[in-house]
Amino acid sequence: MNRLDQFRRYINQHEEEMLQDLKELVCIPSELKDPEPGMPFGAPAAAAVQKASEQMKRYGFSVTNYDNYVVAADFGTEEKYLDILAHLDVVPAGEGWQVTEPFVPVIRDGKIYGRGTSDDKGPAIAALYAMRMLKELGFSLQKNVRLILGSDEECGSRDLVYYYQKEKEACCTFSPDAAFPVINIEKGGLHGNFSRHFTDSTCTEKTAAGMKLLSVKAGIKLNVIPEKAYAVISGTTAEELHPFIRAAEEETQICFQTEEKSDGIICITACGKSGHAADPAGGNNALTGMLLLISRLPLEDRILYDAFTFLSNAYPHGDYYGKALGVAMEDDLSGQLTLSLTLFSYDGKTISGSFDCRAPLCATNENLRDIILAKMETGGFQMDGKSMYEGHHVPADSPFVQKLLSCYTDVTGKPGKPLAIGGGTYVHHLKNGVAFGCGGEVDNHAHGADEFMEIDHLKLCAVIFAEAILRICG
């Protein structure tokens, strides 16, 4: 029996244990919470770190918990050479789940459902089982591999800042937190925040009598396409709003729901489709749909109307590439710029919003940030002026990338080439770090409702990772 067949047989024999370990992690709602003593990202994230630590020790690894920021398992005592970097935190549960509740893992039709099954607790378990099978099948390594599980990837990777203050970067690092075959280029980008304040004296010019915009709210996280957006309007009726809503629905494919209150207030909910800001075309942005609707309404206040019309024109529904802002660009290596408006609030006094821009390697502060700053100023909005973050590039012809590619091809039988993505993965700031799995051809609904991982694919990932470890560290 050859080595790969040994791996496949092992993972088939241990499938139930692997799924049980994954369920234990998925049951923990490890969203970011307020820090507590000894729990830098809240109690749930710390609980996930501690549960993973228990699992690592159960399978005989030397385990180090870095103050509940990160937990690491070492295969052996040799000098560290390969790090595998995954994370245990998750995005907020969100709405719209049908198969199960977000933190109640369920197996159905060859898939395991629950928040984190694909991003990134499932891949973390696949990596753990790759190391476990190598150990239990008696394979020895000339160089050490370390599995590092963090707890703040979704909200800024402060866990890694802490970890790398204590440990040096390994010679090679891969993160199973994106897609196969290998992602060696990650776009840079800009997280822009803008605002405009309206005083009582500002909003005096009237366009019509009656219709007033009281509030708008949308977005749960900067890198998540808003599935819902909410607006409150007075001085009108649901019947009066109907033709505006119908036209907006036809143009955006957003569903708008209205609720008429007894005090003459109308609550509007825009229902779109969630998704990841790195792939905005994969969702349907309820926020930009709501802005389009508001820009068509005969609002009483001319200044406010002009502000919302400006925003709808600057971030038009369906513009995924920053064309309206004048920053559309691309290059041969890393592809097109994408830009998504993802957070927004208007409370009757202040408009504030944030966008998530993923920029190709050719982007600079001058041809990206400064152009958006100037554009927003024409609409009366101020931006925070922060600099863009740089892209990440590990050459495709490096031995590390080539070993991972050949490993993927030999295990799956599929040809592979390195990819460029808009998402910033966990290895974005590591000199020789790439993303390697676990996504593929299937939409796992990561960051959306009914997130899942195909069980056969999870098992395949464990085999791929085991083979990669051997080729790099054996």
GROMACS .gro file of N, CA, C and O in nm, residues 129-214:
model
  344
  129TYR      N    1  -0.551   1.673   1.217
  129TYR     CA    2  -0.556   1.531   1.184
  129TYR      C    3  -0.446   1.490   1.087
  129TYR      O    4  -0.403   1.373   1.087
  130ALA      N    5  -0.398   1.582   1.006
  130ALA     CA    6  -0.282   1.552   0.923
  130ALA      C    7  -0.162   1.522   1.011
  130ALA      O    8  -0.088   1.424   0.989
  131MET      N    9  -0.140   1.603   1.112
  131MET     CA   10  -0.029   1.580   1.204
  131MET      C   11  -0.052   1.454   1.287
  131MET      O   12   0.042   1.376   1.310
  132ARG      N   13  -0.176   1.434   1.330
  132ARG     CA   14  -0.207   1.315   1.410
  132ARG      C   15  -0.179   1.187   1.330
  132ARG      O   16  -0.120   1.092   1.383
  133MET      N   17  -0.220   1.184   1.204
  133MET     CA   18  -0.203   1.061   1.127
  133MET      C   19  -0.055   1.033   1.100
  133MET      O   20  -0.011   0.918   1.104
  134LEU      N   21   0.023   1.138   1.077
  134LEU     CA   22   0.166   1.117   1.057
  134LEU      C   23   0.230   1.057   1.183
  134LEU      O   24   0.312   0.965   1.176
  135LYS      N   25   0.191   1.109   1.298
  135LYS     CA   26   0.246   1.060   1.426
  135LYS      C   27   0.203   0.916   1.450
  135LYS      O   28   0.286   0.829   1.484
  136GLU      N   29   0.075   0.886   1.433
  136GLU     CA   30   0.024   0.754   1.468
  136GLU      C   31   0.059   0.648   1.365
  136GLU      O   32   0.060   0.528   1.396
  137LEU      N   33   0.089   0.690   1.242
  137LEU     CA   34   0.135   0.596   1.140
  137LEU      C   35   0.286   0.576   1.144
  137LEU      O   36   0.340   0.497   1.065
  138GLY      N   37   0.354   0.648   1.233
  138GLY     CA   38   0.495   0.625   1.255
  138GLY      C   39   0.590   0.698   1.162
  138GLY      O   40   0.708   0.662   1.153
  139PHE      N   41   0.544   0.803   1.096
  139PHE     CA   42   0.633   0.881   1.010
  139PHE      C   43   0.718   0.975   1.097
  139PHE      O   44   0.668   1.037   1.191
  140SER      N   45   0.845   0.986   1.063
  140SER     CA   46   0.933   1.078   1.133
  140SER      C   47   0.965   1.197   1.044
  140SER      O   48   0.958   1.187   0.921
  141LEU      N   49   0.995   1.309   1.105
  141LEU     CA   50   1.027   1.432   1.032
  141LEU      C   51   1.167   1.478   1.068
  141LEU      O   52   1.210   1.467   1.183
  142GLN      N   53   1.236   1.530   0.969
  142GLN     CA   54   1.369   1.587   0.993
  142GLN      C   55   1.360   1.729   1.048
  142GLN      O   56   1.452   1.776   1.115
  143LYS      N   57   1.249   1.796   1.018
  143LYS     CA   58   1.227   1.933   1.064
  143LYS      C   59   1.090   1.941   1.129
  143LYS      O   60   0.998   1.866   1.094
  144ASN      N   61   1.075   2.032   1.219
  144ASN     CA   62   0.950   2.039   1.295
  144ASN      C   63   0.841   2.114   1.219
  144ASN      O   64   0.866   2.212   1.149
  145VAL      N   65   0.718   2.067   1.236
  145VAL     CA   66   0.600   2.139   1.190
  145VAL      C   67   0.520   2.180   1.313
  145VAL      O   68   0.506   2.103   1.409
  146ARG      N   69   0.472   2.302   1.311
  146ARG     CA   70   0.394   2.356   1.423
  146ARG      C   71   0.257   2.399   1.372
  146ARG      O   72   0.247   2.473   1.274
  147LEU      N   73   0.152   2.354   1.439
  147LEU     CA   74   0.016   2.400   1.410
  147LEU      C   75  -0.018   2.512   1.506
  147LEU      O   76  -0.014   2.495   1.628
  148ILE      N   77  -0.050   2.629   1.451
  148ILE     CA   78  -0.080   2.749   1.529
  148ILE      C   79  -0.226   2.785   1.506
  148ILE      O   80  -0.269   2.807   1.393
  149LEU      N   81  -0.304   2.790   1.613
  149LEU     CA   82  -0.445   2.824   1.606
  149LEU      C   83  -0.469   2.954   1.681
  149LEU      O   84  -0.452   2.960   1.803
  150GLY      N   85  -0.508   3.057   1.609
  150GLY     CA   86  -0.530   3.188   1.668
  150GLY      C   87  -0.677   3.215   1.696
  150GLY      O   88  -0.764   3.132   1.670
  151SER      N   89  -0.705   3.335   1.747
  151SER     CA   90  -0.841   3.365   1.791
  151SER      C   91  -0.887   3.506   1.755
  151SER      O   92  -0.985   3.555   1.811
  152ASP      N   93  -0.819   3.572   1.658
  152ASP     CA   94  -0.862   3.707   1.621
  152ASP      C   95  -0.840   3.734   1.471
  152ASP      O   96  -0.821   3.848   1.432
  153GLU      N   97  -0.845   3.632   1.389
  153GLU     CA   98  -0.821   3.654   1.246
  153GLU      C   99  -0.926   3.743   1.184
  153GLU      O  100  -0.896   3.825   1.097
  154GLU      N  101  -1.051   3.728   1.226
  154GLU     CA  102  -1.161   3.800   1.163
  154GLU      C  103  -1.164   3.948   1.200
  154GLU      O  104  -1.234   4.026   1.134
  155CYS      N  105  -1.094   3.988   1.302
  155CYS     CA  106  -1.104   4.125   1.351
  155CYS      C  107  -0.968   4.193   1.369
  155CYS      O  108  -0.949   4.272   1.461
  156GLY      N  109  -0.874   4.161   1.281
  156GLY     CA  110  -0.751   4.237   1.282
  156GLY      C  111  -0.624   4.161   1.311
  156GLY      O  112  -0.514   4.218   1.306
  157SER      N  113  -0.634   4.033   1.349
  157SER     CA  114  -0.517   3.948   1.374
  157SER      C  115  -0.426   4.003   1.483
  157SER      O  116  -0.303   3.991   1.476
  158ARG      N  117  -0.484   4.059   1.587
  158ARG     CA  118  -0.405   4.103   1.701
  158ARG      C  119  -0.343   3.984   1.775
  158ARG      O  120  -0.243   3.998   1.846
  159ASP      N  121  -0.403   3.867   1.756
  159ASP     CA  122  -0.345   3.746   1.815
  159ASP      C  123  -0.207   3.719   1.759
  159ASP      O  124  -0.115   3.682   1.833
  160LEU      N  125  -0.189   3.741   1.629
  160LEU     CA  126  -0.058   3.717   1.568
  160LEU      C  127   0.043   3.824   1.606
  160LEU      O  128   0.163   3.795   1.616
  161VAL      N  129  -0.003   3.946   1.623
  161VAL     CA  130   0.088   4.051   1.671
  161VAL      C  131   0.149   4.007   1.803
  161VAL      O  132   0.271   4.016   1.825
  162TYR      N  133   0.065   3.956   1.892
  162TYR     CA  134   0.112   3.908   2.022
  162TYR      C  135   0.205   3.789   2.007
  162TYR      O  136   0.314   3.784   2.068
  163TYR      N  137   0.166   3.694   1.923
  163TYR     CA  138   0.245   3.572   1.906
  163TYR      C  139   0.384   3.602   1.851
  163TYR      O  140   0.484   3.550   1.901
  164TYR      N  141   0.390   3.686   1.746
  164TYR     CA  142   0.519   3.711   1.683
  164TYR      C  143   0.607   3.810   1.761
  164TYR      O  144   0.720   3.834   1.723
  165GLN      N  145   0.555   3.862   1.869
  165GLN     CA  146   0.641   3.932   1.963
  165GLN      C  147   0.719   3.833   2.049
  165GLN      O  148   0.822   3.867   2.106
  166LYS      N  149   0.668   3.708   2.054
  166LYS     CA  150   0.730   3.606   2.137
  166LYS      C  151   0.803   3.499   2.055
  166LYS      O  152   0.895   3.433   2.106
  167GLU      N  153   0.762   3.479   1.932
  167GLU     CA  154   0.819   3.375   1.848
  167GLU      C  155   0.860   3.433   1.714
  167GLU      O  156   0.796   3.527   1.664
  168LYS      N  157   0.963   3.375   1.654
  168LYS     CA  158   1.004   3.421   1.522
  168LYS      C  159   0.925   3.347   1.414
  168LYS      O  160   0.874   3.236   1.434
  169GLU      N  161   0.916   3.409   1.299
  169GLU     CA  162   0.846   3.350   1.186
  169GLU      C  163   0.921   3.227   1.137
  169GLU      O  164   1.044   3.225   1.130
  170ALA      N  165   0.847   3.122   1.102
  170ALA     CA  166   0.908   3.001   1.049
  170ALA      C  167   0.960   3.027   0.908
  170ALA      O  168   0.923   3.124   0.842
  171CYS      N  169   1.045   2.936   0.860
  171CYS     CA  170   1.098   2.949   0.724
  171CYS      C  171   0.986   2.946   0.621
  171CYS      O  172   0.991   3.016   0.519
  172CYS      N  173   0.885   2.864   0.648
  172CYS     CA  174   0.770   2.850   0.557
  172CYS      C  175   0.642   2.847   0.640
  172CYS      O  176   0.640   2.788   0.749
  173THR      N  177   0.539   2.909   0.589
  173THR     CA  178   0.409   2.907   0.657
  173THR      C  179   0.299   2.892   0.553
  173THR      O  180   0.300   2.961   0.452
  174PHE      N  181   0.205   2.803   0.580
  174PHE     CA  182   0.083   2.806   0.499
  174PHE      C  183  -0.039   2.810   0.589
  174PHE      O  184  -0.036   2.761   0.702
  175SER      N  185  -0.143   2.872   0.538
  175SER     CA  186  -0.269   2.884   0.611
  175SER      C  187  -0.381   2.818   0.532
  175SER      O  188  -0.405   2.854   0.416
  176PRO      N  189  -0.451   2.721   0.592
  176PRO     CA  190  -0.566   2.659   0.526
  176PRO      C  191  -0.693   2.743   0.546
  176PRO      O  192  -0.792   2.696   0.600
  177ASP      N  193  -0.686   2.866   0.501
  177ASP     CA  194  -0.795   2.960   0.528
  177ASP      C  195  -0.832   3.036   0.401
  177ASP      O  196  -0.861   3.154   0.405
  178ALA      N  197  -0.826   2.968   0.289
  178ALA     CA  198  -0.864   3.032   0.163
  178ALA      C  199  -0.903   2.923   0.063
  178ALA      O  200  -1.007   2.861   0.077
  179ALA      N  201  -0.817   2.897  -0.036
  179ALA     CA  202  -0.855   2.803  -0.141
  179ALA      C  203  -0.733   2.730  -0.195
  179ALA      O  204  -0.620   2.776  -0.184
  180PHE      N  205  -0.758   2.615  -0.253
  180PHE     CA  206  -0.656   2.544  -0.331
  180PHE      C  207  -0.655   2.603  -0.472
  180PHE      O  208  -0.753   2.667  -0.513
  181PRO      N  209  -0.547   2.582  -0.550
  181PRO     CA  210  -0.426   2.507  -0.517
  181PRO      C  211  -0.335   2.583  -0.419
  181PRO      O  212  -0.309   2.534  -0.311
  182VAL      N  213  -0.284   2.699  -0.456
  182VAL     CA  214  -0.201   2.782  -0.369
  182VAL      C  215  -0.231   2.928  -0.401
  182VAL      O  216  -0.237   2.966  -0.518
  183ILE      N  217  -0.248   3.008  -0.298
  183ILE     CA  218  -0.263   3.152  -0.317
  183ILE      C  219  -0.133   3.218  -0.274
  183ILE      O  220  -0.097   3.218  -0.156
  184ASN      N  221  -0.063   3.273  -0.373
  184ASN     CA  222   0.067   3.334  -0.345
  184ASN      C  223   0.065   3.486  -0.357
  184ASN      O  224   0.163   3.552  -0.326
  185ILE      N  225  -0.048   3.541  -0.403
  185ILE     CA  226  -0.063   3.687  -0.413
  185ILE      C  227  -0.192   3.728  -0.344
  185ILE      O  228  -0.299   3.673  -0.372
  186GLU      N  229  -0.181   3.823  -0.252
  186GLU     CA  230  -0.299   3.881  -0.188
  186GLU      C  231  -0.297   4.031  -0.211
  186GLU      O  232  -0.194   4.096  -0.192
  187LYS      N  233  -0.407   4.081  -0.255
  187LYS     CA  234  -0.415   4.224  -0.284
  187LYS      C  235  -0.392   4.307  -0.159
  187LYS      O  236  -0.417   4.262  -0.047
  188GLY      N  237  -0.347   4.428  -0.181
  188GLY     CA  238  -0.346   4.527  -0.074
  188GLY      C  239  -0.486   4.587  -0.064
  188GLY      O  240  -0.583   4.533  -0.116
  189GLY      N  241  -0.496   4.700   0.002
  189GLY     CA  242  -0.630   4.758   0.011
  189GLY      C  243  -0.637   4.881   0.099
  189GLY      O  244  -0.536   4.932   0.147
  190LEU      N  245  -0.761   4.921   0.118
  190LEU     CA  246  -0.788   5.041   0.196
  190LEU      C  247  -0.919   5.021   0.271
  190LEU      O  248  -1.021   4.985   0.210
  191HIS      N  249  -0.915   5.043   0.401
  191HIS     CA  250  -1.035   5.043   0.483
  191HIS      C  251  -1.071   5.189   0.510
  191HIS      O  252  -1.007   5.254   0.594
  192GLY      N  253  -1.166   5.241   0.436
  192GLY     CA  254  -1.199   5.382   0.445
  192GLY      C  255  -1.318   5.410   0.533
  192GLY      O  256  -1.420   5.341   0.526
  193ASN      N  257  -1.306   5.511   0.617
  193ASN     CA  258  -1.416   5.554   0.704
  193ASN      C  259  -1.447   5.700   0.675
  193ASN      O  260  -1.357   5.783   0.669
  194PHE      N  261  -1.574   5.730   0.655
  194PHE     CA  262  -1.614   5.868   0.622
  194PHE      C  263  -1.731   5.910   0.710
  194PHE      O  264  -1.803   5.826   0.766
  195SER      N  265  -1.750   6.041   0.720
  195SER     CA  266  -1.860   6.093   0.802
  195SER      C  267  -1.898   6.234   0.758
  195SER      O  268  -1.819   6.304   0.693
  196ARG      N  269  -2.018   6.272   0.796
  196ARG     CA  270  -2.065   6.409   0.775
  196ARG      C  271  -2.168   6.439   0.882
  196ARG      O  272  -2.261   6.361   0.903
  197HIS      N  273  -2.150   6.552   0.948
  197HIS     CA  274  -2.240   6.591   1.056
  197HIS      C  275  -2.335   6.699   1.009
  197HIS      O  276  -2.296   6.793   0.939
  198PHE      N  277  -2.461   6.686   1.049
  198PHE     CA  278  -2.565   6.782   1.012
  198PHE      C  279  -2.614   6.852   1.139
  198PHE      O  280  -2.664   6.787   1.231
  199THR      N  281  -2.598   6.983   1.144
  199THR     CA  282  -2.649   7.060   1.258
  199THR      C  283  -2.794   7.100   1.230
  199THR      O  284  -2.844   7.088   1.118
  200ASP      N  285  -2.860   7.149   1.332
  200ASP     CA  286  -3.000   7.192   1.315
  200ASP      C  287  -3.009   7.304   1.212
  200ASP      O  288  -3.107   7.313   1.138
  201SER      N  289  -2.907   7.388   1.206
  201SER     CA  290  -2.911   7.500   1.112
  201SER      C  291  -2.878   7.457   0.970
  201SER      O  292  -2.909   7.526   0.874
  202THR      N  293  -2.812   7.340   0.956
  202THR     CA  294  -2.775   7.293   0.823
  202THR      C  295  -2.897   7.253   0.743
  202THR      O  296  -2.912   7.287   0.625
  203CYS      N  297  -2.985   7.180   0.806
  203CYS     CA  298  -3.096   7.119   0.733
  203CYS      C  299  -3.219   7.208   0.738
  203CYS      O  300  -3.313   7.184   0.813
  204THR      N  301  -3.217   7.313   0.660
  204THR     CA  302  -3.328   7.408   0.660
  204THR      C  303  -3.396   7.418   0.524
  204THR      O  304  -3.514   7.448   0.515
  205GLU      N  305  -3.323   7.393   0.416
  205GLU     CA  306  -3.381   7.404   0.283
  205GLU      C  307  -3.474   7.286   0.257
  205GLU      O  308  -3.435   7.170   0.271
  206LYS      N  309  -3.598   7.312   0.219
  206LYS     CA  310  -3.699   7.208   0.202
  206LYS      C  311  -3.724   7.182   0.053
  206LYS      O  312  -3.721   7.272  -0.029
  207THR      N  313  -3.746   7.053   0.022
  207THR     CA  314  -3.782   7.016  -0.115
  207THR      C  315  -3.929   6.982  -0.126
  207THR      O  316  -3.989   6.998  -0.230
  208ALA      N  317  -3.985   6.928  -0.019
  208ALA     CA  318  -4.126   6.889  -0.020
  208ALA      C  319  -4.174   6.883   0.123
  208ALA      O  320  -4.093   6.882   0.217
  209ALA      N  321  -4.301   6.882   0.142
  209ALA     CA  322  -4.355   6.878   0.276
  209ALA      C  323  -4.374   6.733   0.320
  209ALA      O  324  -4.424   6.652   0.244
  210GLY      N  325  -4.330   6.704   0.439
  210GLY     CA  326  -4.372   6.578   0.500
  210GLY      C  327  -4.270   6.470   0.511
  210GLY      O  328  -4.237   6.428   0.622
  211MET      N  329  -4.211   6.417   0.401
  211MET     CA  330  -4.131   6.296   0.408
  211MET      C  331  -3.995   6.324   0.471
  211MET      O  332  -3.914   6.397   0.416
  212LYS      N  333  -3.970   6.262   0.586
  212LYS     CA  334  -3.847   6.284   0.661
  212LYS      C  335  -3.774   6.152   0.683
  212LYS      O  336  -3.836   6.052   0.719
  213LEU      N  337  -3.643   6.154   0.662
  213LEU     CA  338  -3.559   6.038   0.690
  213LEU      C  339  -3.508   6.051   0.833
  213LEU      O  340  -3.436   6.145   0.866
  214LEU      N  341  -3.542   5.955   0.917
  214LEU     CA  342  -3.507   5.961   1.059
  214LEU      C  343  -3.379   5.885   1.090
  214LEU      O  344  -3.299   5.929   1.173
   0.00000   0.00000   0.00000
